[in-house]
Coordinates of C-alpha atoms in Angstrom, one line a residue:
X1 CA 146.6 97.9 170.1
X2 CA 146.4 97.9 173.8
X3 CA 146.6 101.7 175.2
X4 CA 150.0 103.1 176.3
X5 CA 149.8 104.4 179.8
X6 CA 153.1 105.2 180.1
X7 CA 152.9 107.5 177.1
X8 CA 153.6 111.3 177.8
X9 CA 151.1 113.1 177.4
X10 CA 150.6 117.3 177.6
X11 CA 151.1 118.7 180.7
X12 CA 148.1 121.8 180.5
X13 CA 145.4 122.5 178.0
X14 CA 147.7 125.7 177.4
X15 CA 150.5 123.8 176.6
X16 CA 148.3 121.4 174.2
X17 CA 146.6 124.0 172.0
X18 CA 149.8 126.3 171.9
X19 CA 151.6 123.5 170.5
X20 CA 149.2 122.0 167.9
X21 CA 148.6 125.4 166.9
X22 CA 152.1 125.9 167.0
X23 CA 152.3 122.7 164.5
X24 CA 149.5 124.3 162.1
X25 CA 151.3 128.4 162.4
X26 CA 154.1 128.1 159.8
X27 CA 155.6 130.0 157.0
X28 CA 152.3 129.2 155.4
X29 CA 150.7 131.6 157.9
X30 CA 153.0 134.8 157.5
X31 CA 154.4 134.2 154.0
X32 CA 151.6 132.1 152.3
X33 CA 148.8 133.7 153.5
X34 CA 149.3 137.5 153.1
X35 CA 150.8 136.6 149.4
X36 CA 147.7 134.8 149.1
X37 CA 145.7 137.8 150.3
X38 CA 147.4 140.5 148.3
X39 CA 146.8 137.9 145.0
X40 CA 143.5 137.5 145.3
X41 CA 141.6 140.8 146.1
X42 CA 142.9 141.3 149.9
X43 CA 139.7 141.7 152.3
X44 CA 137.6 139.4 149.8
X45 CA 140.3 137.0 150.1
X46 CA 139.9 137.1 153.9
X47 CA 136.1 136.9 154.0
X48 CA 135.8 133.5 152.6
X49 CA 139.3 131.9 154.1
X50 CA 137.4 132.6 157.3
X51 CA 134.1 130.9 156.5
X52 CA 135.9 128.3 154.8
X53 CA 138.5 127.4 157.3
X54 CA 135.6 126.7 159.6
X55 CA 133.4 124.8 156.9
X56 CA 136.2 123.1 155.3
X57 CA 139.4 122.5 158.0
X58 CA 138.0 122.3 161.7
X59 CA 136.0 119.3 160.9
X60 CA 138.8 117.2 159.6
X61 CA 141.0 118.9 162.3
X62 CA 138.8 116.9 164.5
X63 CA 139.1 113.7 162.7
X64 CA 142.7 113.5 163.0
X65 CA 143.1 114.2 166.6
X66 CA 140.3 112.4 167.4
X67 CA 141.7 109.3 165.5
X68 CA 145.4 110.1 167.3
X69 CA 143.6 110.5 171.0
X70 CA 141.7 107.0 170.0
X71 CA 144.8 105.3 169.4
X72 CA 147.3 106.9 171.8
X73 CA 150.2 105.8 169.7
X74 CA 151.8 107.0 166.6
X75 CA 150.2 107.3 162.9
X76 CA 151.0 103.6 162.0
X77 CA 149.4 102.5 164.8
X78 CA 146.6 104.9 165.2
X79 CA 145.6 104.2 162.2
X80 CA 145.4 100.5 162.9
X81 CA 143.2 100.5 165.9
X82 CA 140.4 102.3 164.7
X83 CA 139.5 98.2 163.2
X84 CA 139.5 94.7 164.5
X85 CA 139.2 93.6 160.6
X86 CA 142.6 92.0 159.5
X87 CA 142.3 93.6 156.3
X88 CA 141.4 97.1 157.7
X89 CA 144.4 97.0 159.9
X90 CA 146.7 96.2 156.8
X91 CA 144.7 99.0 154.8
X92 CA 145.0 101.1 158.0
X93 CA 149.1 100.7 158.7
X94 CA 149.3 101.9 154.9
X95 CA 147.0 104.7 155.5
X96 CA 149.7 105.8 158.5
X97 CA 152.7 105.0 156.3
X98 CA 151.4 107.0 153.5
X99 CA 150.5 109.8 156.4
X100 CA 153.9 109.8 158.3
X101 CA 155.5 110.2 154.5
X102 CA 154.1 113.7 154.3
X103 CA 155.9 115.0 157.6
X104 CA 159.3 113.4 156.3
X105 CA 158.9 114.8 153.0
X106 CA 158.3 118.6 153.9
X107 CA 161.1 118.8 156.2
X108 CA 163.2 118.5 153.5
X109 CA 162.5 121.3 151.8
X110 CA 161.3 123.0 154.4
X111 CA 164.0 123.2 156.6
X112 CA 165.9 124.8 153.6
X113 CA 163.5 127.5 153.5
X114 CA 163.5 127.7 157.6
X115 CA 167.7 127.8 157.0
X116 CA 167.3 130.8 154.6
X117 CA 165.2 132.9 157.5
X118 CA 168.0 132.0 160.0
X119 CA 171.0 133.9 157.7
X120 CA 168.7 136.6 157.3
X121 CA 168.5 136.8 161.2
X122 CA 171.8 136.6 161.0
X123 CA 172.4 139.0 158.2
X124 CA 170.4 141.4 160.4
X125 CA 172.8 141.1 163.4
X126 CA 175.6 141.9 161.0
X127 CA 174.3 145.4 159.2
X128 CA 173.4 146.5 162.8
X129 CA 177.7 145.6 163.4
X130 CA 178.7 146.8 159.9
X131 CA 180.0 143.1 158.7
X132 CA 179.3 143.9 155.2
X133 CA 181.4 140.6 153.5
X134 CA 179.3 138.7 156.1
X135 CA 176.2 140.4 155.2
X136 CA 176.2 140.0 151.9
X137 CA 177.2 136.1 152.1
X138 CA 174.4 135.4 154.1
X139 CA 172.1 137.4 152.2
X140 CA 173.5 136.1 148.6
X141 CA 172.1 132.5 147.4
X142 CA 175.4 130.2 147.6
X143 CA 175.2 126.2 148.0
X144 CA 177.2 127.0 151.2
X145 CA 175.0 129.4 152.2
X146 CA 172.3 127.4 151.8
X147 CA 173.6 124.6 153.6
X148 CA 174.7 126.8 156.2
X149 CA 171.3 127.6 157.2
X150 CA 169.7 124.5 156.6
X151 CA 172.3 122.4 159.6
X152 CA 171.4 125.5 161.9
X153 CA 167.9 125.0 161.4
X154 CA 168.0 120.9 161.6
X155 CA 170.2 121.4 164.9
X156 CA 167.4 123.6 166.7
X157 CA 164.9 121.8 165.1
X158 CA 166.6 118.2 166.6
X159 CA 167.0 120.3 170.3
X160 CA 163.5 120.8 171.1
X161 CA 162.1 117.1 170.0
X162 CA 164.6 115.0 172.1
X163 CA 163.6 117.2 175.2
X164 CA 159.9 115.0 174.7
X165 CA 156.9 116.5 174.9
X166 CA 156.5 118.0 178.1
X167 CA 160.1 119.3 178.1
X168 CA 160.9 119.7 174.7
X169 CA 158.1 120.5 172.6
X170 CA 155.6 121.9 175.0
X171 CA 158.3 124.0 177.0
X172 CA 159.3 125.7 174.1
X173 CA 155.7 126.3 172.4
X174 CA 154.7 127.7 175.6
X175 CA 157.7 129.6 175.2
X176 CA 157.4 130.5 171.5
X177 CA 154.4 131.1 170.6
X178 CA 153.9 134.0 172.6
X179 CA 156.5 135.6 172.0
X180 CA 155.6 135.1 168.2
X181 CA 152.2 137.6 169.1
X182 CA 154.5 140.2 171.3
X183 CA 156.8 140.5 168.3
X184 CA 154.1 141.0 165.7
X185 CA 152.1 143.4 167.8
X186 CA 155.4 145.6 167.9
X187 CA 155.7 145.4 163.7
X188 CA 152.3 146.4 163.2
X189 CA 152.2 149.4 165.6
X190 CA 155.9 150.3 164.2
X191 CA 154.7 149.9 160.4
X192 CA 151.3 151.6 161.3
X193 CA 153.4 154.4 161.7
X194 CA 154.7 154.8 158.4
X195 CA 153.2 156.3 155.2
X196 CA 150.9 154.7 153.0
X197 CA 150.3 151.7 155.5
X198 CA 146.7 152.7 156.0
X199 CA 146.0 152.2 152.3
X200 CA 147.1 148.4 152.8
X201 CA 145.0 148.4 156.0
X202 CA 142.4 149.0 154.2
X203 CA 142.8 147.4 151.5
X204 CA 143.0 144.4 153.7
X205 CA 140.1 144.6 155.6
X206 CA 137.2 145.9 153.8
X207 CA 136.3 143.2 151.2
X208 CA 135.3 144.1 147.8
X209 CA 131.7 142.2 147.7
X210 CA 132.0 141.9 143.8
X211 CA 134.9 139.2 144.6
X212 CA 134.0 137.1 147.1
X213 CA 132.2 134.5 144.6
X214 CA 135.5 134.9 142.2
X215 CA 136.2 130.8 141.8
X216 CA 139.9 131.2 141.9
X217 CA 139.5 133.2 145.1
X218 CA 137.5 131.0 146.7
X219 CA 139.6 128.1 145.7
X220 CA 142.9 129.6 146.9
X221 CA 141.1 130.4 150.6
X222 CA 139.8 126.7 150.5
X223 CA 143.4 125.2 149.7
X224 CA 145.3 127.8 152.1
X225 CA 142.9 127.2 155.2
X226 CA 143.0 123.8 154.2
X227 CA 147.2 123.5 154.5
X228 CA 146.9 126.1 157.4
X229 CA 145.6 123.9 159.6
X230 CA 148.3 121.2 158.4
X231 CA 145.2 118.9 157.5
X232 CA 146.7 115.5 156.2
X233 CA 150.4 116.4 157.6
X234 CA 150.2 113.9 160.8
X235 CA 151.4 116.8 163.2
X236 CA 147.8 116.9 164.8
X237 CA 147.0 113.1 164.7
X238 CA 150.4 112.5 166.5
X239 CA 149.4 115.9 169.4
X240 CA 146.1 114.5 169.6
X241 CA 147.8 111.3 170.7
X242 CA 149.5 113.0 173.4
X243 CA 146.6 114.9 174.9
X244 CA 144.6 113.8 177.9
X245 CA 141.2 111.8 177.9
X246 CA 139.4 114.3 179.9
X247 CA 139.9 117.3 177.7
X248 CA 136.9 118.5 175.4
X249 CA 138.2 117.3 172.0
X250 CA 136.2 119.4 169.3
X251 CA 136.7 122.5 172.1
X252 CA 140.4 121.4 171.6
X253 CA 140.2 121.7 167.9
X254 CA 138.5 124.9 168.2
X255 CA 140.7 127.0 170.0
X256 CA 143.6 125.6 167.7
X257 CA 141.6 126.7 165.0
X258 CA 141.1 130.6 166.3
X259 CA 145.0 130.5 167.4
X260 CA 146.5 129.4 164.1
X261 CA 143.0 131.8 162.1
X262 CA 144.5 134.3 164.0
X263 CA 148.0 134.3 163.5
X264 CA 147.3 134.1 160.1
X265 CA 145.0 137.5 160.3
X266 CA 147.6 139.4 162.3
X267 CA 150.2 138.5 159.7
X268 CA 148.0 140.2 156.6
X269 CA 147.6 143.0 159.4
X270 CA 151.3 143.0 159.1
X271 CA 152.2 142.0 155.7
X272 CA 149.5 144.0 153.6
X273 CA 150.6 147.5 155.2
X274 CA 153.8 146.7 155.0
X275 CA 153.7 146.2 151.1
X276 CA 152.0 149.2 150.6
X277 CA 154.6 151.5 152.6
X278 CA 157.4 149.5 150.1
X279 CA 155.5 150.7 147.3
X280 CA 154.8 154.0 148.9
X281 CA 159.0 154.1 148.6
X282 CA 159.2 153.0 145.4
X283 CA 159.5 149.8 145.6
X284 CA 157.5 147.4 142.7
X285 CA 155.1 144.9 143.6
X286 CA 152.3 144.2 141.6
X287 CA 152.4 144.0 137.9
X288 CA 150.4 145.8 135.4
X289 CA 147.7 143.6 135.4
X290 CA 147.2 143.8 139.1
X291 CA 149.0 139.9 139.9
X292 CA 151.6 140.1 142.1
X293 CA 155.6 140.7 141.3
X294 CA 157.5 137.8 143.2
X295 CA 155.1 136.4 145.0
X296 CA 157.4 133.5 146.3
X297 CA 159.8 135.7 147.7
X298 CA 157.7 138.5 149.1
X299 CA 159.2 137.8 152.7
X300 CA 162.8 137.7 151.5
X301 CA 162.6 140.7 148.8
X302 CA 159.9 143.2 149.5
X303 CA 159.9 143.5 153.2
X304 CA 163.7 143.4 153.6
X305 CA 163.7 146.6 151.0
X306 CA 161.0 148.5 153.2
X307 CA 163.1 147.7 156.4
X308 CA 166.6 149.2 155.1
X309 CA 164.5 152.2 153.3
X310 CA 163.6 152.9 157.2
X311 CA 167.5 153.6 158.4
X312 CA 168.4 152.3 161.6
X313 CA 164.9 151.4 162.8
X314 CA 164.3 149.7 160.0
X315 CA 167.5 147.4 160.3
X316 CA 166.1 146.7 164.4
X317 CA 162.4 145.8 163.0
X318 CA 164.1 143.4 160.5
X319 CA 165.5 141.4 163.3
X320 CA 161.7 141.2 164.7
X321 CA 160.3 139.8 161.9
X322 CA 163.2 137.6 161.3
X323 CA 163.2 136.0 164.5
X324 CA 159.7 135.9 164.1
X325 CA 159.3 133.4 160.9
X326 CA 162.1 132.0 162.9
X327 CA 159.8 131.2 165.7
X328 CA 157.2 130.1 163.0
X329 CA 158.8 127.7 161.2
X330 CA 160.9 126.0 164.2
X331 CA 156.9 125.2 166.1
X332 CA 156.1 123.9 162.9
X333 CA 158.9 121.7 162.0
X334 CA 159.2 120.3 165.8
X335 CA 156.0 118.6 165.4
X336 CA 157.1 117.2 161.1
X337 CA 160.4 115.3 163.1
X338 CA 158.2 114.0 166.0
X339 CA 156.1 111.9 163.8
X340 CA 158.7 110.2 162.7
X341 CA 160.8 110.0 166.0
X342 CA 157.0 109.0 168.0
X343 CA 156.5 106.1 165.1
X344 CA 160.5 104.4 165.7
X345 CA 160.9 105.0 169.4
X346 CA 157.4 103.4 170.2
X347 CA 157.9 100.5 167.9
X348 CA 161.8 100.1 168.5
X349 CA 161.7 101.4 172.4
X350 CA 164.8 103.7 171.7
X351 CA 165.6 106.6 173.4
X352 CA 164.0 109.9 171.8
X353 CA 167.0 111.3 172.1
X354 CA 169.2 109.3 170.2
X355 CA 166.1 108.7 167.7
X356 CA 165.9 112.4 167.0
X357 CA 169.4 112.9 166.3
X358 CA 169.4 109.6 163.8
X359 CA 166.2 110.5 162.1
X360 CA 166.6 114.2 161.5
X361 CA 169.9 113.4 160.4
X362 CA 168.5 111.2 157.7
X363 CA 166.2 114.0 156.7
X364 CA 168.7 116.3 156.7
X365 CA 170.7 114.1 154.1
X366 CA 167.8 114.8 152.1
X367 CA 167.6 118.2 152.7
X368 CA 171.6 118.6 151.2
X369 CA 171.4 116.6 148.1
X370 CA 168.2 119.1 147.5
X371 CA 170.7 122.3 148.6
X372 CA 173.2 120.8 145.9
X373 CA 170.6 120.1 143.4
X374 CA 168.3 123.2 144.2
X375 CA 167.2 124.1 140.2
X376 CA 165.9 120.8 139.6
X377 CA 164.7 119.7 143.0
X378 CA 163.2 121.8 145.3
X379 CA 160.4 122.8 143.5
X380 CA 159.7 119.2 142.7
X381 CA 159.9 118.0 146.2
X382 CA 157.5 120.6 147.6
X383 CA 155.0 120.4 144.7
X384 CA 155.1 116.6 145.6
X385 CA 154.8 117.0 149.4
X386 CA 152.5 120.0 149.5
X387 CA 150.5 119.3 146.1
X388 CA 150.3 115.0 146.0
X389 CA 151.1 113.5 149.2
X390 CA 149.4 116.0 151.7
X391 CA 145.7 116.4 150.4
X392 CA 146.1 112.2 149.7
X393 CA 146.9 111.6 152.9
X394 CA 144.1 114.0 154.3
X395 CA 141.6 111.9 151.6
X396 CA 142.8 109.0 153.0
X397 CA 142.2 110.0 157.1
X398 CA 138.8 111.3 155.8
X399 CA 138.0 108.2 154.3
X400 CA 138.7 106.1 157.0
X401 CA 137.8 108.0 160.1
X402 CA 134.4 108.4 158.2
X403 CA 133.6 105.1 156.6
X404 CA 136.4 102.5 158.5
X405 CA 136.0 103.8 162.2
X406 CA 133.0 102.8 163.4
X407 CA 129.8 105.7 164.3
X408 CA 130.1 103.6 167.7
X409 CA 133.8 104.4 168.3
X410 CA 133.8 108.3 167.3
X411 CA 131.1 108.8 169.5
X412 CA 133.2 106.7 172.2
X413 CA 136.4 108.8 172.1
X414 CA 134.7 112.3 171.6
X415 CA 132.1 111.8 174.7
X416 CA 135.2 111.3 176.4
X417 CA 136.0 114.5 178.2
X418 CA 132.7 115.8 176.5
X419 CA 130.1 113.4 177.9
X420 CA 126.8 115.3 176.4
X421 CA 128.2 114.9 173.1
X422 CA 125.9 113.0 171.5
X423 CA 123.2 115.4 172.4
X424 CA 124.9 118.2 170.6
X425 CA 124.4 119.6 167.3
X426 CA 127.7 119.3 166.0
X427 CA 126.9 115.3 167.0
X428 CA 124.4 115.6 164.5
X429 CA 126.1 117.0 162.0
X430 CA 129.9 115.8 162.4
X431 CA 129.6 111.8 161.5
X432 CA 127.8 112.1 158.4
X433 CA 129.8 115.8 157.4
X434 CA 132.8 113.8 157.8
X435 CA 131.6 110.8 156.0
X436 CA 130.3 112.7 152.9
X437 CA 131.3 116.0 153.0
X438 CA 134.5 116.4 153.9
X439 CA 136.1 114.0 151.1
X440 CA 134.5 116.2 148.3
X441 CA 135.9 119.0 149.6
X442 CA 139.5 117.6 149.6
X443 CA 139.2 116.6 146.1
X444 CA 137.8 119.7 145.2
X445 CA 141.2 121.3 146.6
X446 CA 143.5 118.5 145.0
X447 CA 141.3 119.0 141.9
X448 CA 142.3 122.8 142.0
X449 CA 146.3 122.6 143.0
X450 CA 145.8 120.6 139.5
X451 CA 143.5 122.8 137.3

């Protein structure tokens, strides 16, 4: 496919690595990864997620952007160039297909989740007014309720991708994400503060050595970096495709990796005091046996009880970290509608505005028969998108930027921006890692969602 050189691309390296890491910092950071922690032995838990996310997810990280820069285009497409073979192309286009699926298919049930963080912003704004019908509504778990949220959240979520990606999705994660570190510095110092929070400090941070080879620990760091990093997800193939030739590509993919490692740190930092100041008020969160008490809604249960055990402060610091996982969730679900919106715009030539609207209303259909048929559904849709249909279509990118894609047109695209490349050590390392490596890993982790 001849290259697009109309195509937007980023407008700063800023802008670039604030948004991809934007794309990788979701829920999965602040409400997957402390629960995670706190499950699995705290600072053990965060020993080996930060080896592994290095070992295991910056590698691929690299494949996919470096596969979405190749082909300047979206996943379809991408995924087409990397061959001239007839056959690889047709094997390729499926590849994208199966790749832009996973995007589609977390927004629907993600965006109900995103929706539920949005009436507990609101709910937040009402206690501080003394609205108590209207807190309790927004706070209870009603169909309308539900739905409520999920439009608000669909609405934002449709704002920021028809502004493109200078003015919509860059603006705003340049915007966003900041803000996102502002607001957690403020909870941690304000929790800090309270009793029984250095307990979960340091529970956090010193590792218990005994744990660190624990297989089910080291598992659950290798699947969470794995997701962190929305490996297989299409949101960093479709940003790589918007970023500029001269840039440093695995330098790219590094500081993506340190933003999104550390947003997922600073929200243990946050989260693990936090839980032990709840239980330092009474509040019950692990069992008898040590596993965790409601470890799905930790963020919706246990924190909101430690904020209104903390009076009027408590009700202002609950609006924080509301709007925060606000902030979370909307850079990550910008970048699940624009691969969707890049793939029908591009190959239609419609405007992105109209597309957006069209598209994440089709989602959004989704999204409501799920709201209506939340028992049966939900779980099933997010164990298929995050369980089946994510670490396949990371396989399936490994497979294909290792074996399809040529050693010749890897080394092409990365010396580009990076011209002594193929003298480095990670040059050495990265086609045959890729190639051999890599795949074993993601079947080890699809393996494990199983076992």
């Amino acid at each position: 496919m001849a290259q697009n050189s109309s195509r937007e691309t980023f407008g700063s390296r800023l802008g670039f690595i604030l948004a991809a890491a934007g794309a990788a910092v979701g829920l999965g950071n602040i409400w997957g990864f402390p629960t995670q922690a706190a499950s699995n032995g705290g600072g053990a838990f965060l020993l080996v997620y930060l080896i592994l996310i290095f070992i295991v997810a910056f590698p691929m990280l690299v494949v996919e952007m470096a596969i979405g820069r190749s082909g300047q285009a979206n996943p379809v497409d991408s995924m087409r160039s990397l061959t001239s073979h007839s056959l690889g192309k047709k094997a390729g286009a499926l590849v994208g297909w199966v790749g832009l699926s996973v995007p589609s298919a977390v927004l629907a049930f993600y965006s109900i989740v995103g929706g539920w963080i949005i009436c507990f912003l609101l709910a937040t704004f009402t206690d501080l007014l003394g609205i108590e019908a209207a807190s309790l509504w927004l706070k209870g778990f009603s169909v309308e309720r539900n739905l409520f949220g999920t439009l608000i959240f669909y609405f934002l979520t449709i704002l920021i991708v028809r502004g493109g990606v200078k003015q919509g999705i860059e603006k705003w994660s340049t915007r966003l994400m900041p803000a996102l570190f502002v607001l957690f510095g403020i909870l941690f110092i304000y929790i800090m503060m309270q009793q029984g929070a250095m307990e979960g400090l340091k529970h956090y941070l010193i590792p218990d050595f005994e744990k660190v080879l624990d297989r089910k620990l080291i598992l659950a760091a290798m699947g969470q970096g794995f997701f962190s990093l929305t490996i297989g997800g299409c949101s960093m193939l479709i940003y790589g495709s918007y970023l500029s030739k001269k840039e440093n590509l695995p330098k790219m993919a590094m500081n993506v990796t340190l933003v999104d490692t550390s947003v997922a740190f600073i929200a243990g930092l946050v989260v693990m005091p936090a839980m032990f100041v709840a239980m330092n008020k009474g509040v019950e969160i692990y069992a008898q046996d040590g596993s965790l008490l409601s470890s799905d809604t930790l963020v919706f249960t246990v924190l909101p009880m430690m904020f209104d055990s903390l009076g009027m402060f408590g009700q202002l610091f609950a609006m924080v970290f509301f709007l925060l996982l606000t902030i979370a969730a909307l850079t990550s679900s910008i970048s699940m509608l624009e691969c969707p919106v890049a793939l029908v715009s591009e190959r239609l030539n419609t405007s992105r505005g109209s597309t957006s609207w069209v598209l994440g209303g089709i989602i959004a259909f989704f999204s409501i028969i799920i709201v209506y048929n939340f028992a049966s559904l939900f779980g099933l849709v997010a164990m298929a998108a995050t369980q089946y249909l994510q670490p396949t279509a990371a396989l399936l990118f490994c497979l294909f930027g290792g074996w399809v894609w040529s050693r010749n047109g890897k080394f092409k695209e990365l010396q580009q921006g990076y011209p002594e490349f193929s003298q480095s050590l990670f040059a050495k390392i990265w086609p045959s890692y890729v190639r051999f490596v890599c795949p074993v890993l993601v079947v080890t982790v699809i393996w494990a969602s199983f076992a």
